[in-house]
XYZ file of C-alpha atoms in Angstrom:
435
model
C 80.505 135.896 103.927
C 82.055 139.154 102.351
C 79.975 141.932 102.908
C 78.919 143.375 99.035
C 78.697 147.167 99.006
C 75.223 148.093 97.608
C 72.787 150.706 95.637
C 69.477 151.333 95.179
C 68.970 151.868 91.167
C 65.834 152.616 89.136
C 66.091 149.155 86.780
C 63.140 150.921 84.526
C 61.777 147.578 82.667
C 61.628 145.366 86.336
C 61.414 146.446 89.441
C 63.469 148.588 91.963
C 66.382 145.962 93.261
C 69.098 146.103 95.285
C 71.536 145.806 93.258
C 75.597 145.010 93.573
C 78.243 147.318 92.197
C 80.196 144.404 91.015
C 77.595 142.186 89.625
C 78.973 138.540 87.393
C 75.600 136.503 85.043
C 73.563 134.340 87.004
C 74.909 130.561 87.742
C 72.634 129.050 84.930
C 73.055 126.373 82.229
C 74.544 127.632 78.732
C 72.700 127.871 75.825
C 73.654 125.449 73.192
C 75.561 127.433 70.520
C 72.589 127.549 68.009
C 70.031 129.473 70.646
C 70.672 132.383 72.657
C 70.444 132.833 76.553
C 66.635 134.309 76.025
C 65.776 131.300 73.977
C 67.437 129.060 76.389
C 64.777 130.140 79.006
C 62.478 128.230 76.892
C 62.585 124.946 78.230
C 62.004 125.955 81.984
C 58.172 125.101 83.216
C 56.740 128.568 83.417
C 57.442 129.649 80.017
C 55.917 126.557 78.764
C 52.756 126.664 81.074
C 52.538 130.214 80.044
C 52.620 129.523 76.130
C 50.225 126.075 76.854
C 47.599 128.206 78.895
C 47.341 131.143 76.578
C 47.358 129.610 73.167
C 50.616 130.241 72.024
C 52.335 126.961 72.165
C 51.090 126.278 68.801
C 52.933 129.654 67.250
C 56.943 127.692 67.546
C 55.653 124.203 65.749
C 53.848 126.483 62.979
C 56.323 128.577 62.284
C 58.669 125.977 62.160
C 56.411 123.722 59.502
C 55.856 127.029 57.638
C 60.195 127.340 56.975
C 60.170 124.123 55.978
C 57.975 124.789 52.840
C 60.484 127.829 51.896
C 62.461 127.373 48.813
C 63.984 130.879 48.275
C 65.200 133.804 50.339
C 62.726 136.182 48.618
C 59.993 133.967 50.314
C 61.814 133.627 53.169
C 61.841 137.310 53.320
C 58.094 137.435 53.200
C 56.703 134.925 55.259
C 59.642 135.433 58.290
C 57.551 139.080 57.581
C 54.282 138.370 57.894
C 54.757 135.726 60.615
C 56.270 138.674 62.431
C 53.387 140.792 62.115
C 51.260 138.281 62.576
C 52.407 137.598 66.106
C 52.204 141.182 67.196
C 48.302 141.289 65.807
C 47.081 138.197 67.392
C 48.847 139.445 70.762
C 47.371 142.303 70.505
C 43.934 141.034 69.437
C 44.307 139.005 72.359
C 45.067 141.765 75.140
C 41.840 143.523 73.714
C 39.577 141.234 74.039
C 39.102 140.111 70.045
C 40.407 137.054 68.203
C 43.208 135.108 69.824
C 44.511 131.853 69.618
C 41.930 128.919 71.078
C 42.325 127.379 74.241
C 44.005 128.395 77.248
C 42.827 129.775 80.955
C 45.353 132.643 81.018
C 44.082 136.348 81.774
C 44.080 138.102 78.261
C 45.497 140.791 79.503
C 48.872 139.176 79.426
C 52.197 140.220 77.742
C 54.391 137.269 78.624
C 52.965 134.907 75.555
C 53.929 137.248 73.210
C 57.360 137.544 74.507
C 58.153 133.682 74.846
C 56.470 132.756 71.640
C 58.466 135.561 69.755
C 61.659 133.509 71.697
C 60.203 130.047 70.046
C 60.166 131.790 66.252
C 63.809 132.976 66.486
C 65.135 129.893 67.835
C 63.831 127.899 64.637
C 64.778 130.494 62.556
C 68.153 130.452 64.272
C 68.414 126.850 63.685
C 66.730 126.439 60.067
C 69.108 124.838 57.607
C 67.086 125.607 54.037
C 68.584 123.863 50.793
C 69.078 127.003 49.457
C 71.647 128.184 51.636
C 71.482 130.922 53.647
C 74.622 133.486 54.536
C 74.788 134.188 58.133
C 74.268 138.022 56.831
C 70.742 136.762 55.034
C 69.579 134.872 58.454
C 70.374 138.229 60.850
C 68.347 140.445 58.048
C 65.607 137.437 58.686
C 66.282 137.944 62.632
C 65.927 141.499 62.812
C 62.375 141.818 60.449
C 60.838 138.769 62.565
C 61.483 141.042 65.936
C 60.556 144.521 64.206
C 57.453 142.455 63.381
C 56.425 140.959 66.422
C 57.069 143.670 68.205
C 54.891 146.307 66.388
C 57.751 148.425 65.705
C 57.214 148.408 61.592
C 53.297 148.416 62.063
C 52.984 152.202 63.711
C 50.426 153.355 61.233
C 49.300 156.807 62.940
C 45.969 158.555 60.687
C 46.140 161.952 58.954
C 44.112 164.738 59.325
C 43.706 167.492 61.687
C 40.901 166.116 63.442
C 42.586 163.484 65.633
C 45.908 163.643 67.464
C 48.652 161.068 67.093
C 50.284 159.426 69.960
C 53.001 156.631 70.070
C 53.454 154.488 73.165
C 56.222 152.476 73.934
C 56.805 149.286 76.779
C 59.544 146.687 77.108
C 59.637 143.058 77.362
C 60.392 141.172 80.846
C 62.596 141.306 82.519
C 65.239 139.452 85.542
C 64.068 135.950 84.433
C 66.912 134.526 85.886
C 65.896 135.076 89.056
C 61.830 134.286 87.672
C 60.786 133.207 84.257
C 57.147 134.149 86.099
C 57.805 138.068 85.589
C 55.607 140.153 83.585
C 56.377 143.766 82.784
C 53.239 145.782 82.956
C 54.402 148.563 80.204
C 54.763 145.927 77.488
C 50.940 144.665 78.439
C 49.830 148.163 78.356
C 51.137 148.675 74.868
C 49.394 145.586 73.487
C 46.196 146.929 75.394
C 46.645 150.343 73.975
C 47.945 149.696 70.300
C 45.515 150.936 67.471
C 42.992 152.185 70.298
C 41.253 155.519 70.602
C 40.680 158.091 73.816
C 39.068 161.408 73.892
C 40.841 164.209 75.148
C 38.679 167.250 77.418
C 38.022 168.903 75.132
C 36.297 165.965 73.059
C 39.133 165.502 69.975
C 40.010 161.934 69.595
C 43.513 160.504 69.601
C 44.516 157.896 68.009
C 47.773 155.486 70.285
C 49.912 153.573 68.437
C 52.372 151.504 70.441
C 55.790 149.175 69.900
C 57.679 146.898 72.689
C 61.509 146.928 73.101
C 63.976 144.782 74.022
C 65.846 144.215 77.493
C 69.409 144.112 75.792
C 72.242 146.654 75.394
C 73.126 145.833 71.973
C 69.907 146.284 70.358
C 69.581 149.755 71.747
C 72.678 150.301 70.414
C 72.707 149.056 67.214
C 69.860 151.918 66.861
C 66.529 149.956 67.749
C 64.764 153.168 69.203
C 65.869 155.576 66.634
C 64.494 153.376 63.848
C 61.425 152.538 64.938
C 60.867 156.423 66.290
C 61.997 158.602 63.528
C 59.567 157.876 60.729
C 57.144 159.254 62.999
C 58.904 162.306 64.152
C 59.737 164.090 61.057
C 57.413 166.641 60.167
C 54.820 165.107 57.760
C 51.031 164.525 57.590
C 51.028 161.715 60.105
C 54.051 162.985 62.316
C 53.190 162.194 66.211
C 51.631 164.888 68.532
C 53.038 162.848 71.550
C 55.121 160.299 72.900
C 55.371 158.263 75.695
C 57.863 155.450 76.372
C 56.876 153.423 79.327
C 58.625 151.245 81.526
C 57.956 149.708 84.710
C 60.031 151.747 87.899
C 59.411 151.379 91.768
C 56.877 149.963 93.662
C 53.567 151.087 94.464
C 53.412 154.514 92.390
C 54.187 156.253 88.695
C 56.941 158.557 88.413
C 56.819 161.060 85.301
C 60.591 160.921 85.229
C 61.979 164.912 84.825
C 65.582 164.491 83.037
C 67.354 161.576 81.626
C 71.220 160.730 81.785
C 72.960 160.006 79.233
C 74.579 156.449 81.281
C 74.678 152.826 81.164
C 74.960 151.885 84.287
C 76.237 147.773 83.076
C 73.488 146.154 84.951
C 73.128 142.460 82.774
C 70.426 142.489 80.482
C 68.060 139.769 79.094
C 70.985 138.465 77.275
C 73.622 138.324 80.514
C 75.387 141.010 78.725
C 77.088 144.308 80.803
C 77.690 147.858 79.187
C 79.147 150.263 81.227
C 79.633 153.670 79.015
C 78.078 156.580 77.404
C 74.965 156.025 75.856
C 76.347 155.527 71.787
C 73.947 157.358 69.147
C 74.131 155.130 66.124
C 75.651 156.893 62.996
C 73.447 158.416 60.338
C 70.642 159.441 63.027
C 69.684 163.580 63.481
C 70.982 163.870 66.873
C 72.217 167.022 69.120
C 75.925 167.855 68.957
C 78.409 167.842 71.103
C 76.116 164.845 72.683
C 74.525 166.333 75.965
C 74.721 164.843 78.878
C 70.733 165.474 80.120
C 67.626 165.560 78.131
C 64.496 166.652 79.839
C 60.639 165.426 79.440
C 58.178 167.770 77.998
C 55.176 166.199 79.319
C 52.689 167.936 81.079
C 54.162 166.661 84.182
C 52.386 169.064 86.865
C 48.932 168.543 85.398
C 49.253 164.605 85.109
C 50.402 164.840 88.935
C 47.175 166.961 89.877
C 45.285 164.931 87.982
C 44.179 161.885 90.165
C 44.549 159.328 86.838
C 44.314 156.040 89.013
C 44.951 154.055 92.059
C 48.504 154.526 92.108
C 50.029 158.309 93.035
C 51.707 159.798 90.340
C 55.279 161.488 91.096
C 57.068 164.391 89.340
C 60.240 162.669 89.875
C 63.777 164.855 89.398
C 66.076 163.200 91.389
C 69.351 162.099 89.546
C 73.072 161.385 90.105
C 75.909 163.394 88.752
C 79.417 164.062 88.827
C 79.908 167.755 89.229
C 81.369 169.917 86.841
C 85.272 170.097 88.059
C 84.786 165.905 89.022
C 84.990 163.630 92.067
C 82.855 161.162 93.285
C 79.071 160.832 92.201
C 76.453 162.946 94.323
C 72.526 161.931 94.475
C 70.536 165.224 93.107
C 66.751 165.164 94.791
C 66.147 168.265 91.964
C 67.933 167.392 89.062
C 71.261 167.922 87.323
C 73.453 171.263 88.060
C 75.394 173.141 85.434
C 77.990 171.415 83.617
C 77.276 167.706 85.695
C 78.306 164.328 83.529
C 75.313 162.322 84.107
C 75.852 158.631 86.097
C 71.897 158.021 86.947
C 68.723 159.735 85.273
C 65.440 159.902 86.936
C 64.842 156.355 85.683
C 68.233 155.244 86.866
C 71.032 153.918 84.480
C 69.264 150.640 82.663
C 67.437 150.916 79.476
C 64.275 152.595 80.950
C 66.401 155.645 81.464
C 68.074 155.042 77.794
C 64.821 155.073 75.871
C 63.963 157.902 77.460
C 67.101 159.469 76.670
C 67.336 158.234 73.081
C 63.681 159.540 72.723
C 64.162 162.874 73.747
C 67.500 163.321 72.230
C 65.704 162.727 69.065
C 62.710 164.729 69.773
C 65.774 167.427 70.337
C 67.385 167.146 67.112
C 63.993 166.643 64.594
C 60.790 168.031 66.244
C 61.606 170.315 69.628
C 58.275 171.525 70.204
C 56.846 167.703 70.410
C 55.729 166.895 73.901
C 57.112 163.706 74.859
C 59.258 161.918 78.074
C 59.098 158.645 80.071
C 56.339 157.229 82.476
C 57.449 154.512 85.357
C 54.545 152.565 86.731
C 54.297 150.709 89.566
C 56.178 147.365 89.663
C 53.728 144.030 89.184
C 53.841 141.751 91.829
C 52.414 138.565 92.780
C 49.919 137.519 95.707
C 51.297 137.758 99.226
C 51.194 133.613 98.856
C 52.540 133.586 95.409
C 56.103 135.154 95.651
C 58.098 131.649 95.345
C 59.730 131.464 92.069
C 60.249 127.404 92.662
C 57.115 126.728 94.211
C 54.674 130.054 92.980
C 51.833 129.772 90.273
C 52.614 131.800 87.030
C 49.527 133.906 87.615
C 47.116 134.778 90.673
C 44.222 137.018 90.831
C 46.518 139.880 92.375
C 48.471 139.656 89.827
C 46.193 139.864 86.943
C 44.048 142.834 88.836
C 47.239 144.666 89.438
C 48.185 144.649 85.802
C 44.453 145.602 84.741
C 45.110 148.800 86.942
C 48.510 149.411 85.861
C 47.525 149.210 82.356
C 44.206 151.289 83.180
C 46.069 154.169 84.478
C 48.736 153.812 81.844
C 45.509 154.788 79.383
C 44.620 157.709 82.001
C 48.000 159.440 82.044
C 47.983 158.869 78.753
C 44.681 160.736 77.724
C 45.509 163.593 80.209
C 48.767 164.670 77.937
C 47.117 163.992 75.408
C 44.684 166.817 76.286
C 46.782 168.986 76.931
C 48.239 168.280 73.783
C 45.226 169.230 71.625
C 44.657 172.228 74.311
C 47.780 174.071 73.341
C 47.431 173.088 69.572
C 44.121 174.973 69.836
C 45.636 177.912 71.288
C 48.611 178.088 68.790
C 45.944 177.810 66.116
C 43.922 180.463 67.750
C 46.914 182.860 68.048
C 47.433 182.855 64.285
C 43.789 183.465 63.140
């Protein structure tokens, strides 16, 4: 065997891995040329004994019968729309505890339905042939308002008023199903647990979380994904944000506050078997900082979410990152962050999309709203049972599992609240400082 040089990256939205520098797509079937490689997972026996034991088998046939009744693209337009939406409110209903589809054994507090039965709605939407005709332009419009919509990323609907504080919250999809259609990522279940939700902050003000899910895939991210769904509730305005955190999930056993982001893809495949290796690319007609900087740096409270004991898992102020010095050569592994005039190759959440939305986030904060405290959370990577770690022979769920993800989630809600606090405590100072 040829022995494969290797590195130890931060993958953000999986799991720490061991990952090759030269890295080709899995060995797996292609998708026929009407369905993507994410809806070509579809057939495989976990996603389909995930979608039969939570409910959600029924949301692909449904759909389906529902395009079939469309005569226009106007209606198209609406019902691909509310179907969207629809998706995202059920999941969500679902992860809380309220109104969810019938039948099913699954633990509620499950992400992976939503994500496979979003993957069921594009694929018949992919492959709908109306009467009417429809221009390969009209179907990706149809494409892109189905995943804004099932992924909460239209529905952020933060209150006004002075009296609550406005947080937005954002996790990612799974992730490496390749190597296990199983995996769940623990950030996107924490947004569906969060979305819509309330905490109180020390001082007793409420604040109100709103929350969105992401993509796994380079071109979305690209194409300006973040920065769309993010803006709106940036700019200054009665309902602008008082906080953000974008979540993804990072190493094992412990949450990492990540310090500074890079601005890096690294080219490890996405969801879609697709490689970027490159700068991170700011879509045109976004504020952003120019010349582009190569770092952006969290303004969460990371010290007092550290001290704070918020859960199970320890919580890390993590500044490590890899640069190429100012002057060049080879890249050099930083334990406390980026020195003058470095290009960035690896944030604190590596080079995968965890450390882009992070980066895309902040940059943004950067360039509309400075002063907004915001940054990126890691949690702890969700594993199986000791006897369940067999992607060809495991169960799609064990009690390990689903109490691991409760506490993941839980302290997700606790780091949460503790920025949030001291959020509304420096708010009350500035306010205090002008009377």
């Amino acid at each position: 065997m040829r022995r494969i040089r290797t590195r130890t990256v931060a993958l953000g939205v999986a799991l720490i891995a061991v990952v090759p520098l030269s890295l080709t797509a899995p060995a797996t079937a292609a998708p026929a040329a009407d369905t993507t490689v994410e809806e070509g997972r579809l057939t495989q026996a976990a996603p389909q004994e995930i979608l039969r034991r939570s409910g959600f088998d029924a949301w692909e046939r449904e759909f389906a019968r529902g395009l079939a009744r469309v005569t226009s693209y106007p209606q198209a337009q609406r019902y691909v729309a509310d179907e969207g939406r629809a998706l995202w409110r059920r999941a969500v209903d679902r992860a809380q505890g309220g109104r969810g589809p019938d039948g099913g054994d699954l633990s509620r507090d499950d992400d992976r339905p939503l994500y496979w039965a979003r993957l069921g709605m594009t694929k018949e939407l992919r492959q709908w042939r109306p009467e009417f005709g429809l221009t390969e332009a009209r179907r990706d419009a149809l494409l892109g308002s189905l995943e804004r919509g099932s992924r909460g990323q239209d529905s952020i609907a933060l209150p006004a008023g002075k009296e609550v504080l406005r947080i937005v919250v954002t996790g990612f999809d799974p992730f490496q199903l390749d190597a296990d259609a199983r995996r769940s990522n623990p950030s996107g279940a924490a947004a569906l647990a969060l979305d819509g939700t309330t905490v109180r902050t020390a001082s007793g003000k409420q604040a109100r979380i709103e929350t969105a899910v992401f993509p796994v895939r380079w071109a979305d991210f690209a194409a300006g994904t973040v920065e769309r769904t993010l803006l709106p509730h940036f700019r200054s305005g009665p309902r602008q944000a008082d906080l953000f955190t974008t979540v993804s999930q990072g190493r094992p056993g412990r949450f990492d506050v990540e310090r500074t982001n890079g601005a890096w893809r690294g080219g490890y495949p996405d969801n879609a078997r697709e490689s970027r290796t490159e700068v991170v690319p700011i879509p045109a007609g976004v504020p952003t900082v120019r010349p582009q900087p190569q770092w952006t740096t969290t303004s969460l409270p990371y010290a007092r979410i550290v001290a704070a004991g918020t859960g199970p898992y320890p919580v890390v102020d993590h500044t490590a990152v890899t640069e190429i010095p100012a002057g060049g050569g080879a890249p050099v592994d930083r334990p406390d962050g980026p020195t003058p005039g470095s290009t960035a190759r690896a944030g604190g959440g590596g080079d995968y999309l965890s450390n882009e939305i992070a980066y895309r986030a902040t940059l943004l904060r950067d360039a509309v709203r400075p002063a907004i405290p915001g940054g990126h959370l890691h949690t702890p990577v969700l594993e199986f049972g000791p006897g369940n770690t067999d992607p060809a022979n495991g169960q799609v769920t064990d009690p390990d599992f689903v109490r691991n993800r409760i506490a993941i989630t839980g302290q997700v809600r606790a780091v949460v609240t503790v920025a949030a606090s001291e959020a509304a405590s420096e708010a009350a100072a500035r306010t205090a400082a002008r009377r």
